[in-house]
PDB file of C-alpha atoms in Angstrom:
ATOM      1  CA  MET H   1      64.952  14.781   9.350  1.00 68.00           C
ATOM      2  CA  LYS H   2      66.223  15.375   5.814  1.00 70.00           C
ATOM      3  CA  LYS H   3      65.065  11.884   4.808  1.00 71.00           C
ATOM      4  CA  ILE H   4      61.552  12.560   6.048  1.00 74.00           C
ATOM      5  CA  LEU H   5      61.446  15.912   4.260  1.00 62.00           C
ATOM      6  CA  LEU H   6      62.741  14.320   1.063  1.00 62.00           C
ATOM      7  CA  ILE H   7      60.097  11.560   1.255  1.00 75.00           C
ATOM      8  CA  CYS H   8      57.323  14.130   1.781  1.00 63.00           C
ATOM      9  CA  VAL H   9      58.493  16.204  -1.194  1.00 63.00           C
ATOM     10  CA  ASN H  10      58.674  13.117  -3.407  1.00 63.00           C
ATOM     11  CA  LEU H  11      55.168  12.031  -2.346  1.00 63.00           C
ATOM     12  CA  CYS H  12      53.825  15.502  -3.118  1.00 61.00           C
ATOM     13  CA  ASN H  13      55.473  15.450  -6.546  1.00 62.00           C
ATOM     14  CA  LEU H  14      54.095  12.003  -7.237  1.00 57.00           C
ATOM     15  CA  TRP H  15      50.606  13.113  -6.201  1.00 59.00           C
ATOM     16  CA  PHE H  16      50.935  16.196  -8.435  1.00 58.00           C
ATOM     17  CA  LEU H  17      51.941  14.063 -11.425  1.00 56.00           C
ATOM     18  CA  ILE H  18      49.093  11.631 -10.936  1.00 61.00           C
ATOM     19  CA  SER H  19      46.433  14.278 -10.398  1.00 58.00           C
ATOM     20  CA  CYS H  20      47.508  16.408 -13.333  1.00 55.00           C
ATOM     21  CA  LYS H  21      47.401  13.551 -15.779  1.00 54.00           C
ATOM     22  CA  GLU H  22      44.823  14.228 -18.470  1.00 58.00           C
ATOM     23  CA  LYS H  23      41.742  12.230 -17.767  1.00 57.00           C
ATOM     24  CA  SER H  24      39.746  10.729 -20.561  1.00 58.00           C
ATOM     25  CA  PRO H  25      36.099  11.742 -20.560  1.00 62.00           C
ATOM     26  CA  VAL H  26      33.637   9.129 -19.367  1.00 57.00           C
ATOM     27  CA  VAL H  27      31.221   8.239 -22.110  1.00 57.00           C
ATOM     28  CA  THR H  28      27.802   7.149 -20.999  1.00 55.00           C
ATOM     29  CA  SER H  29      25.003   6.066 -23.202  1.00 54.00           C
ATOM     30  CA  PHE H  30      21.421   6.001 -22.078  1.00 55.00           C
ATOM     31  CA  ALA H  31      19.698   4.557 -25.087  1.00 58.00           C
ATOM     32  CA  ILE H  32      15.960   4.368 -24.589  1.00 60.00           C
ATOM     33  CA  PRO H  33      14.408   1.403 -26.341  1.00 61.00           C
ATOM     34  CA  GLU H  34      11.700   2.197 -28.876  1.00 62.00           C
ATOM     35  CA  ASN H  35       9.141   0.077 -27.022  1.00 60.00           C
ATOM     36  CA  ALA H  36       9.802   1.682 -23.589  1.00 61.00           C
ATOM     37  CA  LEU H  37       6.793   2.876 -21.615  1.00 58.00           C
ATOM     38  CA  THR H  38       6.430   6.464 -20.489  1.00 64.00           C
ATOM     39  CA  ILE H  39       6.138   7.101 -16.752  1.00 61.00           C
ATOM     40  CA  GLU H  40       2.388   7.586 -17.114  1.00 60.00           C
ATOM     41  CA  GLU H  41       1.966   4.357 -19.096  1.00 60.00           C
ATOM     42  CA  ALA H  42       4.032   2.430 -16.536  1.00 57.00           C
ATOM     43  CA  ALA H  43       1.909   3.810 -13.669  1.00 57.00           C
ATOM     44  CA  ILE H  44      -1.321   2.873 -15.448  1.00 58.00           C
ATOM     45  CA  ALA H  45       0.016  -0.614 -16.189  1.00 55.00           C
ATOM     46  CA  ALA H  46       1.061  -1.077 -12.548  1.00 57.00           C
ATOM     47  CA  ASN H  47      -2.349   0.096 -11.320  1.00 60.00           C
ATOM     48  CA  ASN H  48      -4.151  -2.241 -13.729  1.00 56.00           C
ATOM     49  CA  ALA H  49      -1.965  -5.134 -12.614  1.00 55.00           C
ATOM     50  CA  ALA H  50      -2.642  -4.336  -8.948  1.00 55.00           C
ATOM     51  CA  SER H  51      -6.376  -4.064  -9.516  1.00 53.00           C
ATOM     52  CA  GLY H  52      -6.703  -6.991 -11.910  1.00 58.00           C
ATOM     53  CA  LYS H  53      -8.494 -10.053 -10.576  1.00 61.00           C
ATOM     54  CA  ASN H  54      -6.234 -12.785  -9.350  1.00 63.00           C
ATOM     55  CA  SER H  55      -6.907 -16.498  -9.833  1.00 59.00           C
ATOM     56  CA  ALA H  56      -9.323 -16.505  -6.877  1.00 74.00           C
ATOM     57  CA  GLY H  57     -11.468 -13.770  -8.469  1.00 88.00           C
ATOM     58  CA  ILE H  58     -10.290 -11.077  -6.044  1.00 93.00           C
ATOM     59  CA  ASP H  59      -9.821  -7.558  -7.432  1.00 93.00           C
ATOM     60  CA  TYR H  60      -7.942  -6.074  -4.436  1.00 93.00           C
ATOM     61  CA  ASP H  61      -6.178  -8.487  -2.089  1.00 93.00           C
ATOM     62  CA  LEU H  62      -5.255  -6.265   0.854  1.00 91.00           C
ATOM     63  CA  SER H  63      -4.227  -9.308   2.882  1.00 90.00           C
ATOM     64  CA  SER H  64      -1.172  -9.881   0.669  1.00 88.00           C
ATOM     65  CA  MET H  65       0.091  -6.262   0.766  1.00 88.00           C
ATOM     66  CA  ASN H  66       2.524  -4.810   3.296  1.00 86.00           C
ATOM     67  CA  ALA H  67       1.086  -2.634   6.068  1.00 83.00           C
ATOM     68  CA  ASN H  68       1.868   0.708   4.411  1.00 82.00           C
ATOM     69  CA  MET H  69       0.291  -0.312   1.095  1.00 87.00           C
ATOM     70  CA  VAL H  70      -2.824  -1.629   2.842  1.00 86.00           C
ATOM     71  CA  TYR H  71      -3.201   1.588   4.816  1.00 82.00           C
ATOM     72  CA  ALA H  72      -2.798   3.664   1.632  1.00 86.00           C
ATOM     73  CA  GLU H  73      -5.299   1.522  -0.278  1.00 89.00           C
ATOM     74  CA  VAL H  74      -7.879   1.754   2.533  1.00 87.00           C
ATOM     75  CA  PHE H  75      -7.406   5.527   2.641  1.00 86.00           C
ATOM     76  CA  ASN H  76      -7.997   5.628  -1.122  1.00 89.00           C
ATOM     77  CA  MET H  77     -11.157   3.523  -0.645  1.00 89.00           C
ATOM     78  CA  MET H  78     -12.513   6.207   1.650  1.00 86.00           C
ATOM     79  CA  VAL H  79     -11.522   9.102  -0.633  1.00 88.00           C
ATOM     80  CA  GLU H  80     -12.511   7.584  -4.000  1.00 89.00           C
ATOM     81  CA  PRO H  81     -15.044   4.827  -3.253  1.00 89.00           C
ATOM     82  CA  GLU H  82     -16.418   4.808  -6.811  1.00 89.00           C
ATOM     83  CA  ILE H  83     -13.207   3.144  -8.054  1.00 90.00           C
ATOM     84  CA  TYR H  84     -13.851   0.140  -5.780  1.00 93.00           C
ATOM     85  CA  ASP H  85     -17.618  -0.176  -6.325  1.00 93.00           C
ATOM     86  CA  ASP H  86     -18.627  -3.781  -7.111  1.00 94.00           C
ATOM     87  CA  LYS H  87     -15.014  -4.996  -6.773  1.00 95.00           C
ATOM     88  CA  VAL H  88     -14.123  -8.073  -4.738  1.00 96.00           C
ATOM     89  CA  ILE H  89     -11.982  -7.090  -1.750  1.00 95.00           C
ATOM     90  CA  LYS H  90     -10.017  -9.376   0.569  1.00 95.00           C
ATOM     91  CA  MET H  91      -8.789  -7.791   3.799  1.00 94.00           C
ATOM     92  CA  ARG H  92      -7.283  -8.869   7.108  1.00 93.00           C
ATOM     93  CA  GLY H  93      -7.380  -7.005  10.408  1.00 92.00           C
ATOM     94  CA  ASN H  94      -8.899  -6.894  13.865  1.00 94.00           C
ATOM     95  CA  PHE H  95     -12.599  -7.469  14.387  1.00 96.00           C
ATOM     96  CA  ALA H  96     -14.689  -4.646  15.892  1.00 95.00           C
ATOM     97  CA  VAL H  97     -18.380  -4.197  16.706  1.00 94.00           C
ATOM     98  CA  TYR H  98     -20.068  -0.812  17.060  1.00 92.00           C
ATOM     99  CA  ASP H  99     -23.494   0.835  16.983  1.00 90.00           C
ATOM    100  CA  ASN H 100     -24.001   2.407  13.569  1.00 84.00           C
ATOM    101  CA  GLU H 101     -25.788   5.740  13.926  1.00 84.00           C
ATOM    102  CA  LEU H 102     -26.604   5.891  10.201  1.00 75.00           C
ATOM    103  CA  THR H 103     -28.447   2.561  10.080  1.00 76.00           C
ATOM    104  CA  GLY H 104     -29.423   2.184  13.743  1.00 83.00           C
ATOM    105  CA  LYS H 105     -28.030  -1.364  13.803  1.00 84.00           C
ATOM    106  CA  LYS H 106     -24.941  -3.125  15.110  1.00 87.00           C
ATOM    107  CA  SER H 107     -22.142  -3.009  12.569  1.00 91.00           C
ATOM    108  CA  TYR H 108     -18.986  -5.019  12.121  1.00 95.00           C
ATOM    109  CA  ALA H 109     -15.648  -3.672  10.930  1.00 95.00           C
ATOM    110  CA  VAL H 110     -12.143  -4.793  10.095  1.00 95.00           C
ATOM    111  CA  ILE H 111      -9.653  -2.443  11.746  1.00 92.00           C
ATOM    112  CA  ILE H 112      -6.468  -2.078   9.701  1.00 86.00           C
ATOM    113  CA  SER H 113      -3.303  -0.493  11.119  1.00 80.00           C
ATOM    114  CA  ASP H 114      -0.329   1.025   9.328  1.00 74.00           C
ATOM    115  CA  ALA H 115       3.205  -0.393   9.703  1.00 73.00           C
ATOM    116  CA  LEU H 116       3.841   1.329  13.046  1.00 76.00           C
ATOM    117  CA  ALA H 117       0.314   0.630  14.325  1.00 73.00           C
ATOM    118  CA  CYS H 118      -0.071   4.303  15.205  1.00 80.00           C
ATOM    119  CA  CYS H 119      -2.828   4.986  12.673  1.00 80.00           C
ATOM    120  CA  GLN H 120      -5.883   2.829  12.134  1.00 85.00           C
ATOM    121  CA  GLN H 121      -8.738   2.778   9.669  1.00 85.00           C
ATOM    122  CA  GLY H 122     -11.765   0.574   9.641  1.00 87.00           C
ATOM    123  CA  ILE H 123     -13.825  -0.876   6.832  1.00 93.00           C
ATOM    124  CA  GLU H 124     -17.345  -1.848   7.710  1.00 93.00           C
ATOM    125  CA  PHE H 125     -18.642  -5.173   6.485  1.00 95.00           C
ATOM    126  CA  GLN H 126     -21.963  -6.962   6.624  1.00 93.00           C
ATOM    127  CA  TYR H 127     -22.137 -10.665   7.372  1.00 95.00           C
ATOM    128  CA  ASP H 128     -24.541 -13.062   9.092  1.00 91.00           C
ATOM    129  CA  PHE H 129     -22.426 -14.669  11.824  1.00 90.00           C
ATOM    130  CA  ALA H 130     -25.364 -16.631  13.272  1.00 83.00           C
ATOM    131  CA  GLU H 131     -23.945 -17.749  16.641  1.00 80.00           C
ATOM    132  CA  HIS H 132     -20.231 -17.716  15.763  1.00 85.00           C
ATOM    133  CA  LEU H 133     -19.428 -14.055  16.386  1.00 91.00           C
ATOM    134  CA  PRO H 134     -15.667 -13.507  16.883  1.00 94.00           C
ATOM    135  CA  LYS H 135     -14.364 -11.684  19.952  1.00 94.00           C
ATOM    136  CA  GLU H 136     -13.472  -8.014  19.593  1.00 94.00           C
ATOM    137  CA  GLY H 137      -9.839  -7.666  18.611  1.00 94.00           C
ATOM    138  CA  ASP H 138      -9.581 -11.142  17.024  1.00 95.00           C
ATOM    139  CA  GLU H 139      -7.763 -11.189  13.702  1.00 95.00           C
ATOM    140  CA  ILE H 140     -10.110 -12.035  10.836  1.00 96.00           C
ATOM    141  CA  THR H 141      -9.939 -12.185   7.045  1.00 96.00           C
ATOM    142  CA  VAL H 142     -12.963 -10.892   5.150  1.00 96.00           C
ATOM    143  CA  THR H 143     -13.679 -11.403   1.443  1.00 96.00           C
ATOM    144  CA  GLY H 144     -16.608  -9.681  -0.226  1.00 97.00           C
ATOM    145  CA  VAL H 145     -17.931  -7.077  -2.642  1.00 97.00           C
ATOM    146  CA  TYR H 146     -17.355  -3.372  -1.964  1.00 96.00           C
ATOM    147  CA  VAL H 147     -20.667  -1.495  -2.033  1.00 94.00           C
ATOM    148  CA  THR H 148     -21.510   2.203  -2.031  1.00 89.00           C
ATOM    149  CA  ALA H 149     -25.110   2.897  -0.993  1.00 85.00           C
ATOM    150  CA  MET H 150     -26.807   6.273  -0.833  1.00 81.00           C
ATOM    151  CA  LEU H 151     -28.743   7.057   2.331  1.00 77.00           C
ATOM    152  CA  SER H 152     -31.324   9.803   2.749  1.00 77.00           C
ATOM    153  CA  GLY H 153     -29.797  13.259   2.540  1.00 78.00           C
ATOM    154  CA  ASP H 154     -27.287  12.208  -0.146  1.00 78.00           C
ATOM    155  CA  ILE H 155     -25.034  10.490   2.371  1.00 79.00           C
ATOM    156  CA  ALA H 156     -22.716   7.901   0.816  1.00 81.00           C
ATOM    157  CA  TYR H 157     -22.421   4.739   2.879  1.00 84.00           C
ATOM    158  CA  ASN H 158     -19.562   2.355   2.024  1.00 90.00           C
ATOM    159  CA  PHE H 159     -19.188  -1.218   3.239  1.00 93.00           C
ATOM    160  CA  VAL H 160     -18.128  -4.675   2.132  1.00 96.00           C
ATOM    161  CA  LYS H 161     -20.868  -7.235   1.656  1.00 96.00           C
ATOM    162  CA  ALA H 162     -18.895 -10.206   2.983  1.00 96.00           C
ATOM    163  CA  GLU H 163     -19.080 -13.584   1.298  1.00 95.00           C
ATOM    164  CA  THR H 164     -16.630 -15.261   3.684  1.00 95.00           C
ATOM    165  CA  VAL H 165     -15.155 -14.425   7.088  1.00 95.00           C
ATOM    166  CA  GLU H 166     -12.205 -16.508   8.259  1.00 94.00           C
ATOM    167  CA  MET H 167     -11.267 -16.439  11.941  1.00 89.00           C
TER     168      MET H 167
END
């Protein structure tokens, strides 16, 4: 019993000596280079890089983004359509057909889901399918120019004028 008590006392003394030792201060240096971008400049540069045309002439390639980024970009297209006007958009999603009450015609759309597939948004597109209309729900890739048209009553009408539709 005395041995165990003696060992415990010695361990406590050892711990006390180690913990009371004067610690040298940690010196950190966060030197900011002179050519570093501010947060705002970095965000603008990232946005310009994301919206710059790629080698295929596409301004916004939604088909190469992850599901969350695509969903966010599509939401932004609905909120601020003027940013995307006359830009070439490439998007992938499920094909849908519906009766458009604004134009009185059949309309086509690409339905895009978020990562969990719980939220969906659609982007209307116009294309002459002739006799090769895909089935509803088929995955398609649409490339075309984003257009904002004004209908009577100052109603903004956004769609993609498709140049190609891949099934």
